[in-house]
JSON list of C-alpha atoms in Angstrom, two decimals:
[
{"chain": "A", "resi": 33, "resn": "MET", "atom": "CA", "xyz": [135.86, 100.26, 74.59]},
{"chain": "A", "resi": 34, "resn": "GLY", "atom": "CA", "xyz": [137.21, 103.75, 73.88]},
{"chain": "A", "resi": 35, "resn": "ILE", "atom": "CA", "xyz": [136.73, 106.66, 76.25]},
{"chain": "A", "resi": 36, "resn": "TYR", "atom": "CA", "xyz": [134.19, 108.36, 73.95]},
{"chain": "A", "resi": 37, "resn": "SER", "atom": "CA", "xyz": [132.03, 105.24, 73.92]},
{"chain": "A", "resi": 38, "resn": "GLU", "atom": "CA", "xyz": [132.34, 105.07, 77.70]},
{"chain": "A", "resi": 39, "resn": "LEU", "atom": "CA", "xyz": [131.19, 108.68, 78.06]},
{"chain": "A", "resi": 40, "resn": "THR", "atom": "CA", "xyz": [128.32, 108.45, 75.58]},
{"chain": "A", "resi": 41, "resn": "GLY", "atom": "CA", "xyz": [124.90, 108.59, 77.23]},
{"chain": "A", "resi": 42, "resn": "ALA", "atom": "CA", "xyz": [123.18, 110.50, 80.03]},
{"chain": "A", "resi": 43, "resn": "TRP", "atom": "CA", "xyz": [124.56, 111.36, 83.47]},
{"chain": "A", "resi": 44, "resn": "GLU", "atom": "CA", "xyz": [122.63, 112.47, 86.56]},
{"chain": "A", "resi": 45, "resn": "GLU", "atom": "CA", "xyz": [123.02, 112.98, 90.28]},
{"chain": "A", "resi": 46, "resn": "ARG", "atom": "CA", "xyz": [121.15, 110.06, 91.83]},
{"chain": "A", "resi": 47, "resn": "GLY", "atom": "CA", "xyz": [117.77, 110.93, 93.31]},
{"chain": "A", "resi": 48, "resn": "ILE", "atom": "CA", "xyz": [118.06, 114.63, 92.43]},
{"chain": "A", "resi": 49, "resn": "ILE", "atom": "CA", "xyz": [116.21, 116.61, 89.76]},
{"chain": "A", "resi": 50, "resn": "GLY", "atom": "CA", "xyz": [118.97, 119.06, 88.97]},
{"chain": "A", "resi": 51, "resn": "ILE", "atom": "CA", "xyz": [122.01, 118.76, 86.76]},
{"chain": "A", "resi": 52, "resn": "ARG", "atom": "CA", "xyz": [121.87, 116.30, 83.85]},
{"chain": "A", "resi": 53, "resn": "ILE", "atom": "CA", "xyz": [124.61, 115.93, 81.23]},
{"chain": "A", "resi": 54, "resn": "GLU", "atom": "CA", "xyz": [124.09, 114.23, 77.86]},
{"chain": "A", "resi": 55, "resn": "ILE", "atom": "CA", "xyz": [127.16, 113.25, 75.85]},
{"chain": "A", "resi": 56, "resn": "ASN", "atom": "CA", "xyz": [127.85, 111.86, 72.40]},
{"chain": "A", "resi": 57, "resn": "ARG", "atom": "CA", "xyz": [131.17, 111.53, 70.58]},
{"chain": "A", "resi": 58, "resn": "ARG", "atom": "CA", "xyz": [131.27, 115.18, 69.49]},
{"chain": "A", "resi": 59, "resn": "LYS", "atom": "CA", "xyz": [129.03, 117.28, 71.71]},
{"chain": "A", "resi": 60, "resn": "LEU", "atom": "CA", "xyz": [127.97, 117.66, 75.29]},
{"chain": "A", "resi": 61, "resn": "THR", "atom": "CA", "xyz": [124.75, 119.18, 76.66]},
{"chain": "A", "resi": 62, "resn": "VAL", "atom": "CA", "xyz": [124.33, 120.40, 80.23]},
{"chain": "A", "resi": 63, "resn": "LEU", "atom": "CA", "xyz": [120.75, 120.65, 81.50]},
{"chain": "A", "resi": 64, "resn": "TRP", "atom": "CA", "xyz": [119.33, 122.20, 84.65]},
{"chain": "A", "resi": 65, "resn": "ARG", "atom": "CA", "xyz": [115.98, 120.65, 85.59]},
{"chain": "A", "resi": 66, "resn": "ASN", "atom": "CA", "xyz": [115.78, 119.30, 82.03]},
{"chain": "A", "resi": 67, "resn": "SER", "atom": "CA", "xyz": [116.27, 122.69, 80.40]},
{"chain": "A", "resi": 68, "resn": "PRO", "atom": "CA", "xyz": [119.47, 122.95, 78.31]},
{"chain": "A", "resi": 69, "resn": "VAL", "atom": "CA", "xyz": [121.86, 125.61, 79.66]},
{"chain": "A", "resi": 70, "resn": "LEU", "atom": "CA", "xyz": [124.98, 124.72, 77.66]},
{"chain": "A", "resi": 71, "resn": "ARG", "atom": "CA", "xyz": [125.67, 122.95, 74.38]},
{"chain": "A", "resi": 72, "resn": "THR", "atom": "CA", "xyz": [129.31, 122.63, 73.39]},
{"chain": "A", "resi": 73, "resn": "LYS", "atom": "CA", "xyz": [131.92, 120.56, 71.62]},
{"chain": "A", "resi": 74, "resn": "TYR", "atom": "CA", "xyz": [134.51, 118.89, 73.84]},
{"chain": "A", "resi": 75, "resn": "LYS", "atom": "CA", "xyz": [137.61, 116.70, 73.90]},
{"chain": "A", "resi": 76, "resn": "ALA", "atom": "CA", "xyz": [138.53, 114.02, 76.42]},
{"chain": "A", "resi": 77, "resn": "VAL", "atom": "CA", "xyz": [142.14, 114.52, 77.57]},
{"chain": "A", "resi": 78, "resn": "LYS", "atom": "CA", "xyz": [143.91, 111.70, 79.43]},
{"chain": "A", "resi": 79, "resn": "THR", "atom": "CA", "xyz": [145.27, 112.59, 82.86]},
{"chain": "A", "resi": 80, "resn": "GLU", "atom": "CA", "xyz": [147.01, 110.67, 85.61]},
{"chain": "A", "resi": 81, "resn": "ASN", "atom": "CA", "xyz": [143.74, 109.88, 87.40]},
{"chain": "A", "resi": 82, "resn": "GLY", "atom": "CA", "xyz": [141.25, 109.69, 84.53]},
{"chain": "A", "resi": 83, "resn": "TYR", "atom": "CA", "xyz": [140.15, 112.21, 81.90]},
{"chain": "A", "resi": 84, "resn": "GLU", "atom": "CA", "xyz": [139.54, 115.93, 81.72]},
{"chain": "A", "resi": 85, "resn": "LEU", "atom": "CA", "xyz": [136.73, 117.00, 79.39]},
{"chain": "A", "resi": 86, "resn": "ALA", "atom": "CA", "xyz": [137.98, 120.15, 77.71]},
{"chain": "A", "resi": 87, "resn": "LEU", "atom": "CA", "xyz": [134.93, 122.22, 76.72]},
{"chain": "A", "resi": 88, "resn": "GLU", "atom": "CA", "xyz": [134.95, 124.72, 73.87]},
{"chain": "A", "resi": 89, "resn": "GLU", "atom": "CA", "xyz": [132.38, 126.83, 75.75]},
{"chain": "A", "resi": 90, "resn": "ARG", "atom": "CA", "xyz": [131.81, 127.07, 79.50]},
{"chain": "A", "resi": 91, "resn": "GLY", "atom": "CA", "xyz": [129.05, 129.61, 80.15]},
{"chain": "A", "resi": 92, "resn": "LEU", "atom": "CA", "xyz": [125.79, 128.34, 81.66]},
{"chain": "A", "resi": 93, "resn": "ARG", "atom": "CA", "xyz": [122.80, 130.33, 80.45]},
{"chain": "A", "resi": 94, "resn": "TYR", "atom": "CA", "xyz": [119.03, 129.90, 80.69]},
{"chain": "A", "resi": 95, "resn": "GLU", "atom": "CA", "xyz": [117.15, 129.96, 77.40]},
{"chain": "A", "resi": 96, "resn": "GLY", "atom": "CA", "xyz": [116.14, 133.51, 76.57]},
{"chain": "A", "resi": 97, "resn": "SER", "atom": "CA", "xyz": [118.62, 135.08, 79.00]},
{"chain": "A", "resi": 98, "resn": "ASP", "atom": "CA", "xyz": [121.16, 137.69, 77.90]},
{"chain": "A", "resi": 99, "resn": "SER", "atom": "CA", "xyz": [123.87, 136.58, 80.30]},
{"chain": "A", "resi": 100, "resn": "ASP", "atom": "CA", "xyz": [125.39, 133.51, 81.94]},
{"chain": "A", "resi": 101, "resn": "TYR", "atom": "CA", "xyz": [124.32, 132.62, 85.47]},
{"chain": "A", "resi": 102, "resn": "ALA", "atom": "CA", "xyz": [127.45, 130.52, 86.12]},
{"chain": "A", "resi": 103, "resn": "SER", "atom": "CA", "xyz": [130.40, 128.91, 84.37]},
{"chain": "A", "resi": 104, "resn": "VAL", "atom": "CA", "xyz": [131.88, 125.43, 84.22]},
{"chain": "A", "resi": 105, "resn": "THR", "atom": "CA", "xyz": [135.31, 125.48, 85.83]},
{"chain": "A", "resi": 106, "resn": "ARG", "atom": "CA", "xyz": [136.07, 121.78, 85.43]},
{"chain": "A", "resi": 107, "resn": "LEU", "atom": "CA", "xyz": [134.51, 118.56, 84.15]},
{"chain": "A", "resi": 108, "resn": "SER", "atom": "CA", "xyz": [136.41, 115.34, 84.80]},
{"chain": "A", "resi": 109, "resn": "TYR", "atom": "CA", "xyz": [135.80, 111.61, 84.50]},
{"chain": "A", "resi": 110, "resn": "ALA", "atom": "CA", "xyz": [137.20, 108.76, 86.58]},
{"chain": "A", "resi": 111, "resn": "GLU", "atom": "CA", "xyz": [136.00, 105.38, 87.80]},
{"chain": "A", "resi": 112, "resn": "GLY", "atom": "CA", "xyz": [132.56, 105.65, 86.24]},
{"chain": "A", "resi": 113, "resn": "ARG", "atom": "CA", "xyz": [131.79, 109.13, 87.61]},
{"chain": "A", "resi": 114, "resn": "LEU", "atom": "CA", "xyz": [131.65, 112.62, 86.16]},
{"chain": "A", "resi": 115, "resn": "THR", "atom": "CA", "xyz": [132.69, 115.42, 88.50]},
{"chain": "A", "resi": 116, "resn": "PHE", "atom": "CA", "xyz": [131.05, 118.67, 87.43]},
{"chain": "A", "resi": 117, "resn": "GLU", "atom": "CA", "xyz": [132.41, 121.89, 88.93]},
{"chain": "A", "resi": 118, "resn": "GLU", "atom": "CA", "xyz": [130.70, 125.28, 88.57]},
{"chain": "A", "resi": 119, "resn": "LEU", "atom": "CA", "xyz": [131.42, 128.82, 89.67]},
{"chain": "A", "resi": 120, "resn": "PHE", "atom": "CA", "xyz": [128.52, 131.12, 90.62]},
{"chain": "A", "resi": 121, "resn": "PRO", "atom": "CA", "xyz": [129.15, 134.89, 90.84]},
{"chain": "A", "resi": 122, "resn": "ILE", "atom": "CA", "xyz": [127.46, 135.24, 94.25]},
{"chain": "A", "resi": 123, "resn": "THR", "atom": "CA", "xyz": [127.61, 131.87, 96.00]},
{"chain": "A", "resi": 124, "resn": "GLY", "atom": "CA", "xyz": [130.96, 130.69, 94.65]},
{"chain": "A", "resi": 125, "resn": "PRO", "atom": "CA", "xyz": [132.08, 127.19, 93.61]},
{"chain": "A", "resi": 126, "resn": "SER", "atom": "CA", "xyz": [129.84, 124.12, 93.51]},
{"chain": "A", "resi": 127, "resn": "THR", "atom": "CA", "xyz": [130.66, 120.46, 92.79]},
{"chain": "A", "resi": 128, "resn": "THR", "atom": "CA", "xyz": [128.24, 117.74, 91.64]},
{"chain": "A", "resi": 129, "resn": "VAL", "atom": "CA", "xyz": [129.08, 114.06, 91.09]},
{"chain": "A", "resi": 130, "resn": "LEU", "atom": "CA", "xyz": [127.11, 112.37, 88.31]},
{"chain": "A", "resi": 131, "resn": "THR", "atom": "CA", "xyz": [126.73, 108.71, 87.36]},
{"chain": "A", "resi": 132, "resn": "SER", "atom": "CA", "xyz": [125.42, 107.07, 84.20]},
{"chain": "A", "resi": 133, "resn": "THR", "atom": "CA", "xyz": [121.65, 106.70, 83.94]},
{"chain": "A", "resi": 134, "resn": "GLU", "atom": "CA", "xyz": [119.19, 104.95, 81.63]},
{"chain": "A", "resi": 135, "resn": "ASN", "atom": "CA", "xyz": [116.52, 107.52, 82.50]},
{"chain": "A", "resi": 136, "resn": "SER", "atom": "CA", "xyz": [115.23, 109.81, 79.78]},
{"chain": "A", "resi": 137, "resn": "ARG", "atom": "CA", "xyz": [114.60, 113.47, 80.48]},
{"chain": "A", "resi": 138, "resn": "TYR", "atom": "CA", "xyz": [111.17, 112.37, 81.70]},
{"chain": "A", "resi": 139, "resn": "GLY", "atom": "CA", "xyz": [112.70, 110.10, 84.32]},
{"chain": "A", "resi": 140, "resn": "ASP", "atom": "CA", "xyz": [112.31, 106.33, 84.63]},
{"chain": "A", "resi": 141, "resn": "TYR", "atom": "CA", "xyz": [109.36, 106.17, 82.25]},
{"chain": "A", "resi": 142, "resn": "THR", "atom": "CA", "xyz": [108.55, 104.81, 78.80]},
{"chain": "A", "resi": 143, "resn": "VAL", "atom": "CA", "xyz": [106.73, 107.02, 76.32]},
{"chain": "A", "resi": 144, "resn": "CYS", "atom": "CA", "xyz": [103.43, 105.31, 75.41]},
{"chain": "A", "resi": 145, "resn": "ASP", "atom": "CA", "xyz": [101.86, 107.68, 72.92]},
{"chain": "A", "resi": 146, "resn": "ASN", "atom": "CA", "xyz": [99.76, 104.84, 71.50]},
{"chain": "A", "resi": 147, "resn": "VAL", "atom": "CA", "xyz": [97.46, 105.55, 74.49]},
{"chain": "A", "resi": 148, "resn": "LEU", "atom": "CA", "xyz": [96.67, 108.99, 73.04]},
{"chain": "A", "resi": 149, "resn": "LYS", "atom": "CA", "xyz": [93.95, 107.44, 70.87]},
{"chain": "A", "resi": 150, "resn": "GLU", "atom": "CA", "xyz": [91.99, 106.59, 74.05]},
{"chain": "A", "resi": 151, "resn": "LEU", "atom": "CA", "xyz": [92.09, 110.21, 75.21]},
{"chain": "A", "resi": 152, "resn": "GLN", "atom": "CA", "xyz": [90.74, 111.90, 72.09]},
{"chain": "A", "resi": 153, "resn": "GLY", "atom": "CA", "xyz": [87.78, 114.18, 72.74]},
{"chain": "A", "resi": 154, "resn": "LYS", "atom": "CA", "xyz": [86.39, 116.21, 75.63]},
{"chain": "A", "resi": 155, "resn": "TRP", "atom": "CA", "xyz": [86.69, 115.30, 79.32]},
{"chain": "A", "resi": 156, "resn": "LYS", "atom": "CA", "xyz": [84.48, 117.01, 81.92]},
{"chain": "A", "resi": 157, "resn": "GLU", "atom": "CA", "xyz": [85.23, 117.48, 85.60]},
{"chain": "A", "resi": 158, "resn": "VAL", "atom": "CA", "xyz": [82.86, 115.34, 87.71]},
{"chain": "A", "resi": 159, "resn": "TYR", "atom": "CA", "xyz": [82.26, 117.88, 90.47]},
{"chain": "A", "resi": 160, "resn": "GLY", "atom": "CA", "xyz": [83.17, 121.12, 88.76]},
{"chain": "A", "resi": 161, "resn": "SER", "atom": "CA", "xyz": [83.25, 123.09, 85.55]},
{"chain": "A", "resi": 162, "resn": "PHE", "atom": "CA", "xyz": [86.73, 122.44, 84.20]},
{"chain": "A", "resi": 163, "resn": "GLU", "atom": "CA", "xyz": [87.20, 120.53, 80.97]},
{"chain": "A", "resi": 164, "resn": "LEU", "atom": "CA", "xyz": [90.09, 118.99, 79.06]},
{"chain": "A", "resi": 165, "resn": "VAL", "atom": "CA", "xyz": [90.13, 118.55, 75.29]},
{"chain": "A", "resi": 166, "resn": "PHE", "atom": "CA", "xyz": [92.52, 116.20, 73.50]},
{"chain": "A", "resi": 167, "resn": "GLU", "atom": "CA", "xyz": [93.21, 116.34, 69.77]},
{"chain": "A", "resi": 168, "resn": "LYS", "atom": "CA", "xyz": [95.96, 114.02, 68.56]},
{"chain": "A", "resi": 169, "resn": "ASP", "atom": "CA", "xyz": [99.05, 114.92, 70.66]},
{"chain": "A", "resi": 170, "resn": "THR", "atom": "CA", "xyz": [97.63, 118.25, 71.85]},
{"chain": "A", "resi": 171, "resn": "LEU", "atom": "CA", "xyz": [95.83, 119.17, 75.07]},
{"chain": "A", "resi": 172, "resn": "TYR", "atom": "CA", "xyz": [93.63, 122.29, 75.14]},
{"chain": "A", "resi": 173, "resn": "LEU", "atom": "CA", "xyz": [93.56, 123.65, 78.68]},
{"chain": "A", "resi": 174, "resn": "PHE", "atom": "CA", "xyz": [92.49, 127.08, 79.96]},
{"chain": "A", "resi": 175, "resn": "GLY", "atom": "CA", "xyz": [92.72, 128.49, 76.44]},
{"chain": "A", "resi": 176, "resn": "ARG", "atom": "CA", "xyz": [96.25, 127.17, 76.02]},
{"chain": "A", "resi": 177, "resn": "THR", "atom": "CA", "xyz": [97.60, 124.64, 73.56]},
{"chain": "A", "resi": 178, "resn": "ILE", "atom": "CA", "xyz": [99.99, 122.08, 75.05]},
{"chain": "A", "resi": 179, "resn": "LYS", "atom": "CA", "xyz": [101.88, 119.37, 73.20]},
{"chain": "A", "resi": 180, "resn": "ILE", "atom": "CA", "xyz": [101.87, 116.25, 75.38]},
{"chain": "A", "resi": 181, "resn": "HIS", "atom": "CA", "xyz": [103.25, 112.74, 75.87]},
{"chain": "A", "resi": 182, "resn": "VAL", "atom": "CA", "xyz": [101.82, 109.76, 77.69]},
{"chain": "A", "resi": 183, "resn": "LEU", "atom": "CA", "xyz": [104.24, 107.99, 80.06]},
{"chain": "A", "resi": 184, "resn": "HIS", "atom": "CA", "xyz": [104.22, 104.68, 81.89]},
{"chain": "A", "resi": 185, "resn": "SER", "atom": "CA", "xyz": [106.50, 103.97, 84.85]},
{"chain": "A", "resi": 186, "resn": "ASN", "atom": "CA", "xyz": [109.24, 101.39, 84.35]},
{"chain": "A", "resi": 187, "resn": "TYR", "atom": "CA", "xyz": [108.87, 100.32, 87.99]},
{"chain": "A", "resi": 188, "resn": "GLU", "atom": "CA", "xyz": [108.13, 96.59, 87.87]},
{"chain": "A", "resi": 189, "resn": "ARG", "atom": "CA", "xyz": [105.14, 96.90, 90.24]},
{"chain": "A", "resi": 190, "resn": "ALA", "atom": "CA", "xyz": [103.53, 99.84, 88.47]},
{"chain": "A", "resi": 191, "resn": "PRO", "atom": "CA", "xyz": [99.93, 99.02, 87.42]},
{"chain": "A", "resi": 192, "resn": "GLU", "atom": "CA", "xyz": [99.65, 98.16, 83.75]},
{"chain": "A", "resi": 193, "resn": "ARG", "atom": "CA", "xyz": [96.86, 100.71, 83.21]},
{"chain": "A", "resi": 194, "resn": "GLU", "atom": "CA", "xyz": [98.38, 103.68, 84.99]},
{"chain": "A", "resi": 195, "resn": "PHE", "atom": "CA", "xyz": [99.71, 106.50, 82.85]},
{"chain": "A", "resi": 196, "resn": "LEU", "atom": "CA", "xyz": [100.92, 110.08, 83.21]},
{"chain": "A", "resi": 197, "resn": "ILE", "atom": "CA", "xyz": [99.97, 112.82, 80.76]},
{"chain": "A", "resi": 198, "resn": "VAL", "atom": "CA", "xyz": [102.76, 115.38, 80.75]},
{"chain": "A", "resi": 199, "resn": "ASP", "atom": "CA", "xyz": [103.96, 118.41, 78.83]},
{"chain": "A", "resi": 200, "resn": "ALA", "atom": "CA", "xyz": [106.13, 117.31, 75.90]},
{"chain": "A", "resi": 201, "resn": "ASP", "atom": "CA", "xyz": [108.73, 119.76, 77.22]},
{"chain": "A", "resi": 202, "resn": "PRO", "atom": "CA", "xyz": [110.36, 117.76, 80.06]},
{"chain": "A", "resi": 203, "resn": "SER", "atom": "CA", "xyz": [111.47, 120.96, 81.79]},
{"chain": "A", "resi": 204, "resn": "LYS", "atom": "CA", "xyz": [107.82, 121.78, 82.56]},
{"chain": "A", "resi": 205, "resn": "TYR", "atom": "CA", "xyz": [106.61, 119.92, 85.65]},
{"chain": "A", "resi": 206, "resn": "GLU", "atom": "CA", "xyz": [103.11, 121.42, 85.75]},
{"chain": "A", "resi": 207, "resn": "LEU", "atom": "CA", "xyz": [100.34, 122.03, 83.24]},
{"chain": "A", "resi": 208, "resn": "TYR", "atom": "CA", "xyz": [99.64, 125.74, 83.81]},
{"chain": "A", "resi": 209, "resn": "GLY", "atom": "CA", "xyz": [98.54, 125.39, 87.40]},
{"chain": "A", "resi": 210, "resn": "MET", "atom": "CA", "xyz": [97.62, 121.70, 87.28]},
{"chain": "A", "resi": 211, "resn": "THR", "atom": "CA", "xyz": [99.82, 118.85, 88.38]},
{"chain": "A", "resi": 212, "resn": "ARG", "atom": "CA", "xyz": [100.57, 116.05, 85.97]},
{"chain": "A", "resi": 213, "resn": "ILE", "atom": "CA", "xyz": [97.42, 114.23, 84.89]},
{"chain": "A", "resi": 214, "resn": "THR", "atom": "CA", "xyz": [97.02, 110.50, 85.61]},
{"chain": "A", "resi": 215, "resn": "TYR", "atom": "CA", "xyz": [94.94, 108.13, 83.48]},
{"chain": "A", "resi": 216, "resn": "ASP", "atom": "CA", "xyz": [93.74, 104.69, 84.58]},
{"chain": "A", "resi": 217, "resn": "GLY", "atom": "CA", "xyz": [91.83, 103.66, 81.47]},
{"chain": "A", "resi": 218, "resn": "ASP", "atom": "CA", "xyz": [88.54, 105.21, 82.64]},
{"chain": "A", "resi": 219, "resn": "THR", "atom": "CA", "xyz": [89.17, 108.50, 84.42]},
{"chain": "A", "resi": 220, "resn": "LEU", "atom": "CA", "xyz": [91.66, 111.33, 84.46]},
{"chain": "A", "resi": 221, "resn": "ARG", "atom": "CA", "xyz": [92.84, 112.78, 87.77]},
{"chain": "A", "resi": 222, "resn": "SER", "atom": "CA", "xyz": [94.81, 115.90, 88.60]},
{"chain": "A", "resi": 223, "resn": "SER", "atom": "CA", "xyz": [95.10, 118.67, 91.18]},
{"chain": "A", "resi": 224, "resn": "MET", "atom": "CA", "xyz": [94.75, 122.41, 90.86]},
{"chain": "A", "resi": 225, "resn": "ILE", "atom": "CA", "xyz": [97.57, 124.18, 92.70]},
{"chain": "A", "resi": 226, "resn": "ILE", "atom": "CA", "xyz": [96.14, 126.94, 94.93]},
{"chain": "A", "resi": 227, "resn": "CYS", "atom": "CA", "xyz": [98.31, 129.38, 96.88]},
{"chain": "A", "resi": 228, "resn": "ASP", "atom": "CA", "xyz": [97.82, 129.27, 100.67]},
{"chain": "A", "resi": 229, "resn": "ALA", "atom": "CA", "xyz": [95.19, 126.51, 100.39]},
{"chain": "A", "resi": 230, "resn": "PRO", "atom": "CA", "xyz": [95.07, 122.73, 99.90]},
{"chain": "A", "resi": 231, "resn": "PRO", "atom": "CA", "xyz": [95.19, 121.55, 96.26]},
{"chain": "A", "resi": 232, "resn": "HIS", "atom": "CA", "xyz": [91.83, 121.17, 94.52]},
{"chain": "A", "resi": 233, "resn": "GLU", "atom": "CA", "xyz": [91.55, 117.49, 93.57]},
{"chain": "A", "resi": 234, "resn": "MET", "atom": "CA", "xyz": [89.83, 116.88, 90.22]},
{"chain": "A", "resi": 235, "resn": "ILE", "atom": "CA", "xyz": [88.37, 113.83, 88.49]},
{"chain": "A", "resi": 236, "resn": "PHE", "atom": "CA", "xyz": [87.42, 113.91, 84.80]},
{"chain": "A", "resi": 237, "resn": "ILE", "atom": "CA", "xyz": [85.27, 111.55, 82.76]},
{"chain": "A", "resi": 238, "resn": "LYS", "atom": "CA", "xyz": [85.03, 111.41, 79.00]},
{"chain": "A", "resi": 239, "resn": "GLU", "atom": "CA", "xyz": [82.05, 113.12, 77.41]},
{"chain": "A", "resi": 240, "resn": "ARG", "atom": "CA", "xyz": [80.10, 110.63, 75.31]}
]
């Protein structure tokens, strides 16, 4: 197996939602909390202890920003690990060790969008006035339009009928003030995030 085949795939720091690197034979993408901050071509250069990944571009920049927030000073590979080194203007150097992962950007979940057909229509909050409306792969919430996916955990003991409804953009961990929505086949559950107060727990049932 050549080095480019060995590098191809996704790399993460175990147990941390932070840096993720996705690699194919020609390009490399660096993500911070699932938001791309660098896309660049690269070459793998053999060294005495492994490989150096020579990047055409090194600036790390948030989408929509006019300037880089940091730069990649070194990216190396040896013994099944990527060592990712950054330099921040204020805090200085930082090093992260990444290992290969089978997780998607959504984590250890399988996309189950076939479940969307069960969600179509209007859902009313049992003890309140909020409502959710599903049309195809779109959720209408608080006057906003959100493209969504349905996920099921790959954990072997996860209940068969337990799903997460999430923003299709994996860098968004909330739904405009609501936590991710769970679906058990009958009800939807979520929480409203309230500053300086406990979350408001919500249960929704489908309007017949």
